mmCIF file of C-alpha atoms and ligand atoms in Angstrom:
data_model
loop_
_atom_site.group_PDB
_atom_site.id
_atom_site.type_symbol
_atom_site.label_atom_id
_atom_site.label_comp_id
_atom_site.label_asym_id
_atom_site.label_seq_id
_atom_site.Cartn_x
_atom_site.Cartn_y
_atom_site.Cartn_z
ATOM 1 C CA UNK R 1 187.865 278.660 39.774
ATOM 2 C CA UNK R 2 186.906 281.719 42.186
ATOM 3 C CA UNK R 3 188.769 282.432 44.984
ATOM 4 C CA UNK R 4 186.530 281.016 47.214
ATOM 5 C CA UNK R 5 186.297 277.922 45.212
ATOM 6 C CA UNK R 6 190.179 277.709 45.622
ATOM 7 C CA UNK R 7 189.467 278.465 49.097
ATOM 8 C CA UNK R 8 186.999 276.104 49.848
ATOM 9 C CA UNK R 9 189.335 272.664 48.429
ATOM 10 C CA UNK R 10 189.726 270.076 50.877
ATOM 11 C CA UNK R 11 192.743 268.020 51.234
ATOM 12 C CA UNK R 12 191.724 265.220 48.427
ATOM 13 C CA UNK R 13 193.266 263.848 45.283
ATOM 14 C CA UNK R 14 191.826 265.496 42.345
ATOM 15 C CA UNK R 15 192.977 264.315 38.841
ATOM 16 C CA UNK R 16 195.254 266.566 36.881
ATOM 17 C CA UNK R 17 196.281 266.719 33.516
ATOM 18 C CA UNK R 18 200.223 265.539 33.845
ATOM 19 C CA UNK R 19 202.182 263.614 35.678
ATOM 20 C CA UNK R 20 206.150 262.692 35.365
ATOM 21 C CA UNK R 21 207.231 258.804 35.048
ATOM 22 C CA UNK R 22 210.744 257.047 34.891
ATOM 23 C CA UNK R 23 211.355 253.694 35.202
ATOM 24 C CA UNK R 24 214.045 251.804 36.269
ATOM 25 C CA UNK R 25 215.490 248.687 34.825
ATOM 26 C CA UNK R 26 218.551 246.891 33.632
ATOM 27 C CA UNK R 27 220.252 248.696 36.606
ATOM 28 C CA UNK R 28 219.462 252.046 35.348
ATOM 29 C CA UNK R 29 216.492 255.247 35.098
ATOM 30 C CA UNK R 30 215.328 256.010 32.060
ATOM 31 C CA UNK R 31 215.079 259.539 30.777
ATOM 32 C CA UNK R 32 211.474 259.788 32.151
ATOM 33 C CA UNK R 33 208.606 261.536 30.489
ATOM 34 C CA UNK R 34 205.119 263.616 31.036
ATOM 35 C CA UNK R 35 202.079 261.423 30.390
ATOM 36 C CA UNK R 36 198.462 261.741 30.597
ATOM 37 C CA UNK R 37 198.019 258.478 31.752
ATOM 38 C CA UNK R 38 197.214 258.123 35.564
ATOM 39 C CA UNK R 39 196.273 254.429 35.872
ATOM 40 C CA UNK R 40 199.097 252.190 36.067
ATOM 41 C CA UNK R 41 199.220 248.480 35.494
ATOM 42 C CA UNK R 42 201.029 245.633 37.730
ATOM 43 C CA UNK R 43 202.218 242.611 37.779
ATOM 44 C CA UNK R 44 199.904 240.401 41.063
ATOM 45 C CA UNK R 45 203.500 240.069 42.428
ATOM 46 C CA UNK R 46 205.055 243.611 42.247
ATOM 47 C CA UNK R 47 207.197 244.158 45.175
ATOM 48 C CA UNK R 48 205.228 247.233 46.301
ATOM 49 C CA UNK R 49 201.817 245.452 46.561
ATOM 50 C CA UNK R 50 203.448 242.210 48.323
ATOM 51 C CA UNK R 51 206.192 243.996 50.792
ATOM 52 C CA UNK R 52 205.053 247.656 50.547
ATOM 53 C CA UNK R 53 208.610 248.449 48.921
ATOM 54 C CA UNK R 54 207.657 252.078 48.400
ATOM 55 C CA UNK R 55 208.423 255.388 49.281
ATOM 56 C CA UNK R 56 206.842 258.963 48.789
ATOM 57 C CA UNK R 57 207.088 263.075 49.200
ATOM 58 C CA UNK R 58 204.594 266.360 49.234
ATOM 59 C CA UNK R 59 205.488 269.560 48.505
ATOM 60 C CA UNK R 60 203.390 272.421 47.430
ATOM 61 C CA UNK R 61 203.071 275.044 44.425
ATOM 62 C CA UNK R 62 201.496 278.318 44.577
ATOM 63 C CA UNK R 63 201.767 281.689 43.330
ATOM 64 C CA UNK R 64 203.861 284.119 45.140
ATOM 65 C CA UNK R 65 202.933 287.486 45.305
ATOM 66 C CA UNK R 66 205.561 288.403 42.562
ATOM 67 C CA UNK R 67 203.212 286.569 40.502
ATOM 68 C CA UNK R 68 205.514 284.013 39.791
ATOM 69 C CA UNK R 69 204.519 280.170 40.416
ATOM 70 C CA UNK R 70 206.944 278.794 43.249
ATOM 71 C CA UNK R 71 207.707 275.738 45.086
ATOM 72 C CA UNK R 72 209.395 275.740 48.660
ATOM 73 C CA UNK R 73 212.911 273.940 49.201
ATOM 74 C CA UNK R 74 212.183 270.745 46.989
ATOM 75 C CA UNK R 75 215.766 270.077 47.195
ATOM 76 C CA UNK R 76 215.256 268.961 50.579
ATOM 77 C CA UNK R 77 212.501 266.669 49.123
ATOM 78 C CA UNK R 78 214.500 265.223 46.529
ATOM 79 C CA UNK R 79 217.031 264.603 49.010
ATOM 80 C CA UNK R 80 215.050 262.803 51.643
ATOM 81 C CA UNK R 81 213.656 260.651 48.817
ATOM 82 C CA UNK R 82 217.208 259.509 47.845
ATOM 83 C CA UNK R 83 217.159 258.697 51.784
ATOM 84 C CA UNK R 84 213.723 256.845 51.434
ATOM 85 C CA UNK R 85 215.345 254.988 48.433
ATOM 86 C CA UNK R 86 218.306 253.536 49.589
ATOM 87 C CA UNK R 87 216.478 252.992 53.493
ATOM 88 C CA UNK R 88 214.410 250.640 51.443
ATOM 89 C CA UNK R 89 216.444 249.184 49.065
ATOM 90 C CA UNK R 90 215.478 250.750 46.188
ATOM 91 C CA UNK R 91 217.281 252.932 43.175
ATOM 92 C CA UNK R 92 217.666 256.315 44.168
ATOM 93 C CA UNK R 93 216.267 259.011 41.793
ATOM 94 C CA UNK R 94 219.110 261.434 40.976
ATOM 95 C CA UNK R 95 218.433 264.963 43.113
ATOM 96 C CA UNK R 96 218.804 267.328 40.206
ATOM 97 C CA UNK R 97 216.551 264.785 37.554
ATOM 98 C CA UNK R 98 214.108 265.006 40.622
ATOM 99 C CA UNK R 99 214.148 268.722 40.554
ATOM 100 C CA UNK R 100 213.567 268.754 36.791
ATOM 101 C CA UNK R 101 210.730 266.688 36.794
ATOM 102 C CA UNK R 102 209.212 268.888 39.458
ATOM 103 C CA UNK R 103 209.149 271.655 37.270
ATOM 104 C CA UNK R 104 207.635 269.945 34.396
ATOM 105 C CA UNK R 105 204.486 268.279 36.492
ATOM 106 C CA UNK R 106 203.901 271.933 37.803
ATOM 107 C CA UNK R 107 204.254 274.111 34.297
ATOM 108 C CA UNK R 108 202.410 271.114 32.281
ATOM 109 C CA UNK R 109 199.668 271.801 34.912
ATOM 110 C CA UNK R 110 199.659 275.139 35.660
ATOM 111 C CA UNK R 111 196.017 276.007 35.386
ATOM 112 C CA UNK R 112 195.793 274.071 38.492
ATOM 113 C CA UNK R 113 198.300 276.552 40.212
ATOM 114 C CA UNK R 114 195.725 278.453 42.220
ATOM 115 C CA UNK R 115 196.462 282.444 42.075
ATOM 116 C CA UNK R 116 198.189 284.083 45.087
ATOM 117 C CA UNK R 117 195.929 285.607 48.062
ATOM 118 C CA UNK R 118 194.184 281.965 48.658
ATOM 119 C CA UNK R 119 195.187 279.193 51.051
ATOM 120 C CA UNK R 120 195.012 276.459 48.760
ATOM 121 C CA UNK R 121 198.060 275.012 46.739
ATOM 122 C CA UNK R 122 198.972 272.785 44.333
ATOM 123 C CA UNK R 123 199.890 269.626 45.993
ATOM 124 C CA UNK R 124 203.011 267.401 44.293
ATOM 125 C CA UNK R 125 203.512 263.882 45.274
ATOM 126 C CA UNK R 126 206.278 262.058 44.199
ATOM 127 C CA UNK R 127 206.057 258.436 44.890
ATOM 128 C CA UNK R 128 208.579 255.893 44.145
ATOM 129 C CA UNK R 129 207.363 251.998 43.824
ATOM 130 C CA UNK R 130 208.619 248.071 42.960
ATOM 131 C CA UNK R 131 206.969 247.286 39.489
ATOM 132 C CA UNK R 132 209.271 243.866 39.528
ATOM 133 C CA UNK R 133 207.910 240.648 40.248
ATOM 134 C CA UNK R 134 209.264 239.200 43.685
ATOM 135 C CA UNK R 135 208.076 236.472 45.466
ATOM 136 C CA UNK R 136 210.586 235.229 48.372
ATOM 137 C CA UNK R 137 211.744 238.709 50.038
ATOM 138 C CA UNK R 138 214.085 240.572 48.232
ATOM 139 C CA UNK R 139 214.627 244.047 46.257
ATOM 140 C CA UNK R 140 212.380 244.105 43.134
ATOM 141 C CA UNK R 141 214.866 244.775 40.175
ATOM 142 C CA UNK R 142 212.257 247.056 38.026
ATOM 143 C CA UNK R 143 211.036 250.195 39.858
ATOM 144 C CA UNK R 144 208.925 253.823 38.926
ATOM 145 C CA UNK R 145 209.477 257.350 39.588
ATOM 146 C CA UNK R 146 206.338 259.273 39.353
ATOM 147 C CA UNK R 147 205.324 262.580 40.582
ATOM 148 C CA UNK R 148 201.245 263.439 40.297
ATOM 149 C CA UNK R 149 200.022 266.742 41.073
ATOM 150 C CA UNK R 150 196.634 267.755 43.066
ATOM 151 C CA UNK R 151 195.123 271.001 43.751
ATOM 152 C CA UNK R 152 194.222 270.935 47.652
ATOM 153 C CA UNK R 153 193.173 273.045 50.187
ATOM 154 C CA UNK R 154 193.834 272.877 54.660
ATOM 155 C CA UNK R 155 194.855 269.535 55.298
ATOM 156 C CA UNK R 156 192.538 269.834 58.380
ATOM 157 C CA UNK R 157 189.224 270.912 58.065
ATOM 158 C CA UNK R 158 187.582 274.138 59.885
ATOM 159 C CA UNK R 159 190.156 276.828 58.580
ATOM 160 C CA UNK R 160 192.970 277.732 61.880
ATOM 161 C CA UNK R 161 191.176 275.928 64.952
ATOM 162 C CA UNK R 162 192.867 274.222 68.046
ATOM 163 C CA UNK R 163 193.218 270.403 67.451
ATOM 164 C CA UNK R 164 192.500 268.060 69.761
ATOM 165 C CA UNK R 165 194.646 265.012 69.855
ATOM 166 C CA UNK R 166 195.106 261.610 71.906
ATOM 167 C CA UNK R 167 198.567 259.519 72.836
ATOM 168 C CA UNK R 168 198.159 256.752 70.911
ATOM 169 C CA UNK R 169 198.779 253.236 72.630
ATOM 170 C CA UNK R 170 200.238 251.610 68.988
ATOM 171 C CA UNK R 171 203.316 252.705 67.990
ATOM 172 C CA UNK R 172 204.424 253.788 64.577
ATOM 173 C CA UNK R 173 207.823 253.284 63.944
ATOM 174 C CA UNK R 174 210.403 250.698 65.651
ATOM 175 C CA UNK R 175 214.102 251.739 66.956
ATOM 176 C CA UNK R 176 216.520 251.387 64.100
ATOM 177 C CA UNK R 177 213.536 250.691 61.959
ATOM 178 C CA UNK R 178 211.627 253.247 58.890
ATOM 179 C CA UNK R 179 210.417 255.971 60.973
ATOM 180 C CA UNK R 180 212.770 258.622 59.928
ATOM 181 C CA UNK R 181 211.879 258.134 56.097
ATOM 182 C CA UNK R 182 208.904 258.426 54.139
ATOM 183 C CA UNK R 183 208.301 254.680 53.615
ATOM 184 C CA UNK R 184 204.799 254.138 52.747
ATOM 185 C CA UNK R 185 204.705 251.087 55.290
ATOM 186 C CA UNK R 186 204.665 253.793 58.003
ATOM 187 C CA UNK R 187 201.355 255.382 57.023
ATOM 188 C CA UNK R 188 200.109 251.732 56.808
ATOM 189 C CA UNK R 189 200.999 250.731 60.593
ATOM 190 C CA UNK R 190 199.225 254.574 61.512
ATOM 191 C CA UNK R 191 196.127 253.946 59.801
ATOM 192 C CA UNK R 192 194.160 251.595 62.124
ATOM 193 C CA UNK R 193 195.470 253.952 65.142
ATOM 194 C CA UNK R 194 194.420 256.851 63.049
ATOM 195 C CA UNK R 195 190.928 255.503 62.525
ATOM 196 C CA UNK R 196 190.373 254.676 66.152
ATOM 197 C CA UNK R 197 191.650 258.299 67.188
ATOM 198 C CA UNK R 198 189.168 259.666 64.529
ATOM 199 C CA UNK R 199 186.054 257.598 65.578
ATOM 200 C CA UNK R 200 186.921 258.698 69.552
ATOM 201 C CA UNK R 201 186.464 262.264 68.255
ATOM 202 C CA UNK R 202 190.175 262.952 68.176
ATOM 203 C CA UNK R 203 191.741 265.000 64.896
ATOM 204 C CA UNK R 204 195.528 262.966 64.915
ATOM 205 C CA UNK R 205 197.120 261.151 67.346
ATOM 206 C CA UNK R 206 200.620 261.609 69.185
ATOM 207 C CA UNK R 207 202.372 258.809 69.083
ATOM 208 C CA UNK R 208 205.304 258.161 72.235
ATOM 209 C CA UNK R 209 208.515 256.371 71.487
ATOM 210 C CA UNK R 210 208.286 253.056 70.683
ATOM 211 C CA UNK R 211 211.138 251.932 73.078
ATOM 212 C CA UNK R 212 210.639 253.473 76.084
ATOM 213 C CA UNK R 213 206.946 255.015 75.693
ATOM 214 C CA UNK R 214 207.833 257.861 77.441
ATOM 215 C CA UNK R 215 209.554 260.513 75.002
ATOM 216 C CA UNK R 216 207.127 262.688 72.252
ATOM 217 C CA UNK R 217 207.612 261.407 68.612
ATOM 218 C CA UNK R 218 205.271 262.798 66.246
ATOM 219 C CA UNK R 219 201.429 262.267 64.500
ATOM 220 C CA UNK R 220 200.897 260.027 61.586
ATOM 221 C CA UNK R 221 201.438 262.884 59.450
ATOM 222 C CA UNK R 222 203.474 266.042 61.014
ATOM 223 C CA UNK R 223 206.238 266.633 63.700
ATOM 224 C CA UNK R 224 205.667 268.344 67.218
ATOM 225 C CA UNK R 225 206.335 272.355 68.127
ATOM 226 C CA UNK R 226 206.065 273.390 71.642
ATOM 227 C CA UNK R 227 206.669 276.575 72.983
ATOM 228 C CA UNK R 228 207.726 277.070 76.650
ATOM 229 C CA UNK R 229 206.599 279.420 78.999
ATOM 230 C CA UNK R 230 209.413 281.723 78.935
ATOM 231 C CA UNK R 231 208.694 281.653 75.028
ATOM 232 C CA UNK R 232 211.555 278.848 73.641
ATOM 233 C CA UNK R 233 210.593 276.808 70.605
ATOM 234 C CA UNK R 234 210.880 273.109 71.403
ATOM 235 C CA UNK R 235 210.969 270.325 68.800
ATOM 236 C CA UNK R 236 210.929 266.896 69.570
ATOM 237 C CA UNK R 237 214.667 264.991 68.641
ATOM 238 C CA UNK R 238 214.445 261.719 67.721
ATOM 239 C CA UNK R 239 215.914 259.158 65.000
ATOM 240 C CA UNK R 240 212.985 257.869 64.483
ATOM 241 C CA UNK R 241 210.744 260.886 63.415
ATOM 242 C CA UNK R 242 210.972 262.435 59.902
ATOM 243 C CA UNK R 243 212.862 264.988 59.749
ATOM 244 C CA UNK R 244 210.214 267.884 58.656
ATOM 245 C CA UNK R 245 211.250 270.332 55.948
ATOM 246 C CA UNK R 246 208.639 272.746 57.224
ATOM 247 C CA UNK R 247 210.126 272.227 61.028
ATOM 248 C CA UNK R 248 213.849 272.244 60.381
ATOM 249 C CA UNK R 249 212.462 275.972 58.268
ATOM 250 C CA UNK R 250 211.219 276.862 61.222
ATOM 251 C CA UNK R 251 213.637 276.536 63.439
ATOM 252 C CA UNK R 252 215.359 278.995 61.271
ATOM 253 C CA UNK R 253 212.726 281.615 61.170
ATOM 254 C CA UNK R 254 212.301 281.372 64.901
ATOM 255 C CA UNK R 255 216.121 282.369 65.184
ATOM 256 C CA UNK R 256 216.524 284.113 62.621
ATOM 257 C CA UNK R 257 213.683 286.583 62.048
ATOM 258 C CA UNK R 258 211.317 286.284 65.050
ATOM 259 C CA UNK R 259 214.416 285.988 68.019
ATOM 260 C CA UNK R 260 212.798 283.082 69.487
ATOM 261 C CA UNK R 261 215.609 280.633 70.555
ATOM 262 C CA UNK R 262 214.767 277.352 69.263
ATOM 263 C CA UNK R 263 216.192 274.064 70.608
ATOM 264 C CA UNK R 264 215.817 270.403 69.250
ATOM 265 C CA UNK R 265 216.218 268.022 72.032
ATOM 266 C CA UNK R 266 214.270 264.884 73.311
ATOM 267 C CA UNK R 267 210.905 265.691 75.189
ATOM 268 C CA UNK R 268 209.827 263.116 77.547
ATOM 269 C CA UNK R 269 206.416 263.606 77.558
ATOM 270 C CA UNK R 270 205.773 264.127 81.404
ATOM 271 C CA UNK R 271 206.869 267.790 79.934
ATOM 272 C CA UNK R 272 204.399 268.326 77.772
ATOM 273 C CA UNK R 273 201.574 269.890 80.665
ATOM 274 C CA UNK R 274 204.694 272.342 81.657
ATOM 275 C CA UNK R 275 204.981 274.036 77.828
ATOM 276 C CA UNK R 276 202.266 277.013 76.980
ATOM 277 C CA UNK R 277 201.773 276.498 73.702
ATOM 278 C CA UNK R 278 201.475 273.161 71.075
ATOM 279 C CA UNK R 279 201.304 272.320 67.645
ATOM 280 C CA UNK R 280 201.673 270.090 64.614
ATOM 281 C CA UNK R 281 203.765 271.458 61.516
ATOM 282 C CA UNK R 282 204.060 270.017 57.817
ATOM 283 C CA UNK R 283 203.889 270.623 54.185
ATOM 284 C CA UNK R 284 200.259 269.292 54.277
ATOM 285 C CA UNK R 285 199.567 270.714 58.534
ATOM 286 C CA UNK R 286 201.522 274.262 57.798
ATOM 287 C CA UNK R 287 201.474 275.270 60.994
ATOM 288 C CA UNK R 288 198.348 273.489 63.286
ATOM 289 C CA UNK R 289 198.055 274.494 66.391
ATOM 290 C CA UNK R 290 196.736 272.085 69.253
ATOM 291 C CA UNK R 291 194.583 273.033 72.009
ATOM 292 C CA UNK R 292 194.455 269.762 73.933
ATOM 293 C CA UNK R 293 195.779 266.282 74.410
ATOM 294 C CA UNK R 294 193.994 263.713 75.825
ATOM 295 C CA UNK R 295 196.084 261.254 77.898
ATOM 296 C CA UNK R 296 193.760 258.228 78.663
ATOM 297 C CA UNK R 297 191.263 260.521 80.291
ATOM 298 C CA UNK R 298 193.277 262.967 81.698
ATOM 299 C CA UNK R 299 193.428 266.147 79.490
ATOM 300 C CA UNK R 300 196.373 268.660 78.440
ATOM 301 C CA UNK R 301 195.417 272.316 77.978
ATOM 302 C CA UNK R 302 197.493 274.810 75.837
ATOM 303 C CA UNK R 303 196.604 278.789 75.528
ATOM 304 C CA UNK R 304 193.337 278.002 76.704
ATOM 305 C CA UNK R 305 192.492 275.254 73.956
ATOM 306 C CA UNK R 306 192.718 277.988 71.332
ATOM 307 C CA UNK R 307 195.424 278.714 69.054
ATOM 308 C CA UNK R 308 198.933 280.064 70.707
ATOM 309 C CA UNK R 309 200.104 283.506 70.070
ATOM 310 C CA UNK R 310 203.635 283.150 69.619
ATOM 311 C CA UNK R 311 203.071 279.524 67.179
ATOM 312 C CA UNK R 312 200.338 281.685 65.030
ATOM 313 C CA UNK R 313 203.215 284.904 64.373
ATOM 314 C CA UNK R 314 205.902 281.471 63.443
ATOM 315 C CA UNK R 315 202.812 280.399 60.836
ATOM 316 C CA UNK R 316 202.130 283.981 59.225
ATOM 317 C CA UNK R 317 206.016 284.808 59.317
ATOM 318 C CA UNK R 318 206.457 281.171 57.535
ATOM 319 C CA UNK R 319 203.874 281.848 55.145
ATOM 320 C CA UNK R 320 205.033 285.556 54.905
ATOM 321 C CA UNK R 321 208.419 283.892 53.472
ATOM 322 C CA UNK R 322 206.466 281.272 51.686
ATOM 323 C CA UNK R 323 204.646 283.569 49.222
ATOM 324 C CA UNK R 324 207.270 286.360 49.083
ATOM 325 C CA UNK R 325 205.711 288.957 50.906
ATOM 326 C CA UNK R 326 208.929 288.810 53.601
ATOM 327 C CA UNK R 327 212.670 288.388 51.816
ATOM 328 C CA UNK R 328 213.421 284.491 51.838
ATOM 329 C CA UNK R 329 216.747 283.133 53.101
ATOM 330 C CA UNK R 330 218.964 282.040 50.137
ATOM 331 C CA UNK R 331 217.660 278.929 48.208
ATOM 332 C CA UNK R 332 214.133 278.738 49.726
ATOM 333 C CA UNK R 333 212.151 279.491 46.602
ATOM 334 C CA UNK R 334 212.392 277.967 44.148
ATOM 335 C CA UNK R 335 211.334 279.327 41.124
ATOM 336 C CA UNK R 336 209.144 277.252 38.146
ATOM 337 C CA UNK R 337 209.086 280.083 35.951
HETATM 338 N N1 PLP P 1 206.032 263.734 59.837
HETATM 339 C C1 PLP P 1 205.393 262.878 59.033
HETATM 340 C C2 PLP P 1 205.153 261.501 59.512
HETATM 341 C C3 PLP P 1 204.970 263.300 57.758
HETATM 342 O O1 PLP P 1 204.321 262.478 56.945
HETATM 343 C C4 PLP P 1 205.213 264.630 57.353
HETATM 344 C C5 PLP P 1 204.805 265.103 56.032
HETATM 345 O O2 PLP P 1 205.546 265.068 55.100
HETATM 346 C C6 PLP P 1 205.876 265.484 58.235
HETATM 347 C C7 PLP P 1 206.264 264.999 59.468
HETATM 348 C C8 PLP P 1 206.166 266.897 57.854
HETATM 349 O O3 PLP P 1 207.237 266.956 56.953
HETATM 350 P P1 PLP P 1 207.387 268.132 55.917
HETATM 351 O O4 PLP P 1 207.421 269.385 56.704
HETATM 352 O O5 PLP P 1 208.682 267.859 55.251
HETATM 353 O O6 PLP P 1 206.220 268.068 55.011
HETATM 354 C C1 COI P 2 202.751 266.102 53.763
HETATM 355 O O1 COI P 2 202.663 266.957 54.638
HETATM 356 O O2 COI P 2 203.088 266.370 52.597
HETATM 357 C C2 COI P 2 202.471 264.706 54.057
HETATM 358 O O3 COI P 2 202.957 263.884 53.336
HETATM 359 C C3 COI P 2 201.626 264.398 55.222
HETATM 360 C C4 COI P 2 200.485 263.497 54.918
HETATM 361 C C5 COI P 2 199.552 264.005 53.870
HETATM 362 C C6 COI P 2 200.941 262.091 54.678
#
């Protein structure tokens, strides 16, 4: 592919070559294997098509400028799915097998890596799922591991642009409930609130807590930055928002190499008109900034609805660190070849 076919991916699931599977039964995983095979056959009553009992990841791979195909912090991947796992009941995979197998799916399809100066990636998504017949509701006893790879491009269309977003009135995750794992039953509750936001005009929506309605959670797909006037980063804290790799890395480059205090705390969202700057950050989002929110009519500006300055320098000092053009902290990169 040309670099601006690279350039020009969307964020869709393309077929690839390899993909990682283990399965788990009798109590245990199985060594686990590359196949070519991407269809998968189920019993009618497998727990994950009857109670959703499934869990997923997405990290990317790219080249760094080094040359050398890299992935960034997987191990904090690996370790939320364990998290996912046991939040739903289901066999963790072991971190360092995880790791392992994420090397294999990327080297087994490596022509898919795209080459380094483009802003597309190769996406990995681990998934973990009940294969075991249930029928009353209980654990499945038979599970699989799989991680499929996909070449993809911006996650939202129209290259860096303000998004405009609404506060949703559904909710997407209940106190004491899934919403700081990756349970695929979250995505499922955001999808009809997702649609509506979409056919209103709206990119994502911002979803309150579910308790109260009146602190800032996250969108059905990335966690909230805000930057205050007196240039603070501010990140929504809350136990029942995932906790972002890409945020909780930020947070450290703010401090770290930019000098930009960062706090976590809760934001009630009566703050939101008072901060100068917004946006959305995740593997798939990278950094996204947000021009407006729409609050039943009555709109939020930030920076003027364009992007902010001080949220774009955290997204090309990330990405600096991502591809190795600026010195990574200890651990971050983590090298396929
Ligand atoms: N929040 C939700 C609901 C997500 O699905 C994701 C994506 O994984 C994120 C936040 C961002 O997390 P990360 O930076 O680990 O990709
Ligand atoms: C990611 O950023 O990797 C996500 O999983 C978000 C979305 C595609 C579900």
């Amino acid at each position: 592919m040309t670099k601006e076919e690279w350039n020009s991916l969307g964020f869709a699931y393309t077929r690839t070559p390899y993909r990682f599977v283990a399965r788990w039964a009798d109590g245990k995983w199985e060594e686990g294997k590359l196949t070519e095979s991407a269809e998968i056959v189920l019993n009618e009553s497998a727990g994950v098509l009857q109670y959703a009992q499934t869990c997923f990841e997405g990290m990317k791979a790219y080249t760094a400028k080094d040359g050398r195909i890299v992935c960034f912090r997987p191990d904090l991947n690996a370790e939320r799915m364990a998290d996912s796992a046991r939040a739903l009941a289901m066999p963790a995979y072991p971190e360092d097998k995880f790791l392992d197998a994420v090397k294999q799916v990327i080297a087994a399809n490596r022509e898919f890596v795209p080459p380094y100066g483009t802003d597309a990636a190769l996406y990995l998504r681990p998934a973990m799922f009940a294969t075991g017949a249930v029928l009353g509701v209980k654990p499945a006893t038979e599970y699989e591991f799989r991680i499929f790879a996909s070449p993809v491009g911006a996650y939202f269309k129209g290259g860096v642009r303000a998004l405009s977003l609404c506060v949703s009135d559904f909710d997407r995750a209940a106190p004491h409930g899934t919403g700081n794992v990756k349970a695929g039953l979250n995505y499922a509750m955001s999808m009809r609130a997702g649609a509506e936001a979409h056919a209103r005009g709206f990119d994502e929506n911002l979803y309150l807590d579910a308790a109260t309605r009146t602190y800032v959670e996250e969108t059905g797909g990335a966690n909230f930055l805000f930057v205050t006037r007196d240039k603070k980063l501010v990140t929504p804290k809350s136990a029942t928002i995932l906790p972002s790799v890409t945020r909780r890395s930020l947070e450290y480059v703010a401090e770290h190499y930019l000098h930009i205090p960062a706090e976590e705390r809760p934001v009630p969202f009566a703050e939101v008109p008072s901060f100068a700057e917004c946006g959305l950050c995740g593997t798939a989002a990278v950094i996204s900034p947000v021009g407006k929110i729409d609050d039943h009519g009555k709109e939020i500006v930030f920076s003027d609805g364009n992007p902010g300055q001080v949220l774009m320098k955290l997204r090309e000092t990330l990405v600096g660190i991502q591809h190795g053009e600026i010195p990574a902290p200890e651990g971050w990169l983590f090298y396929v070849d």
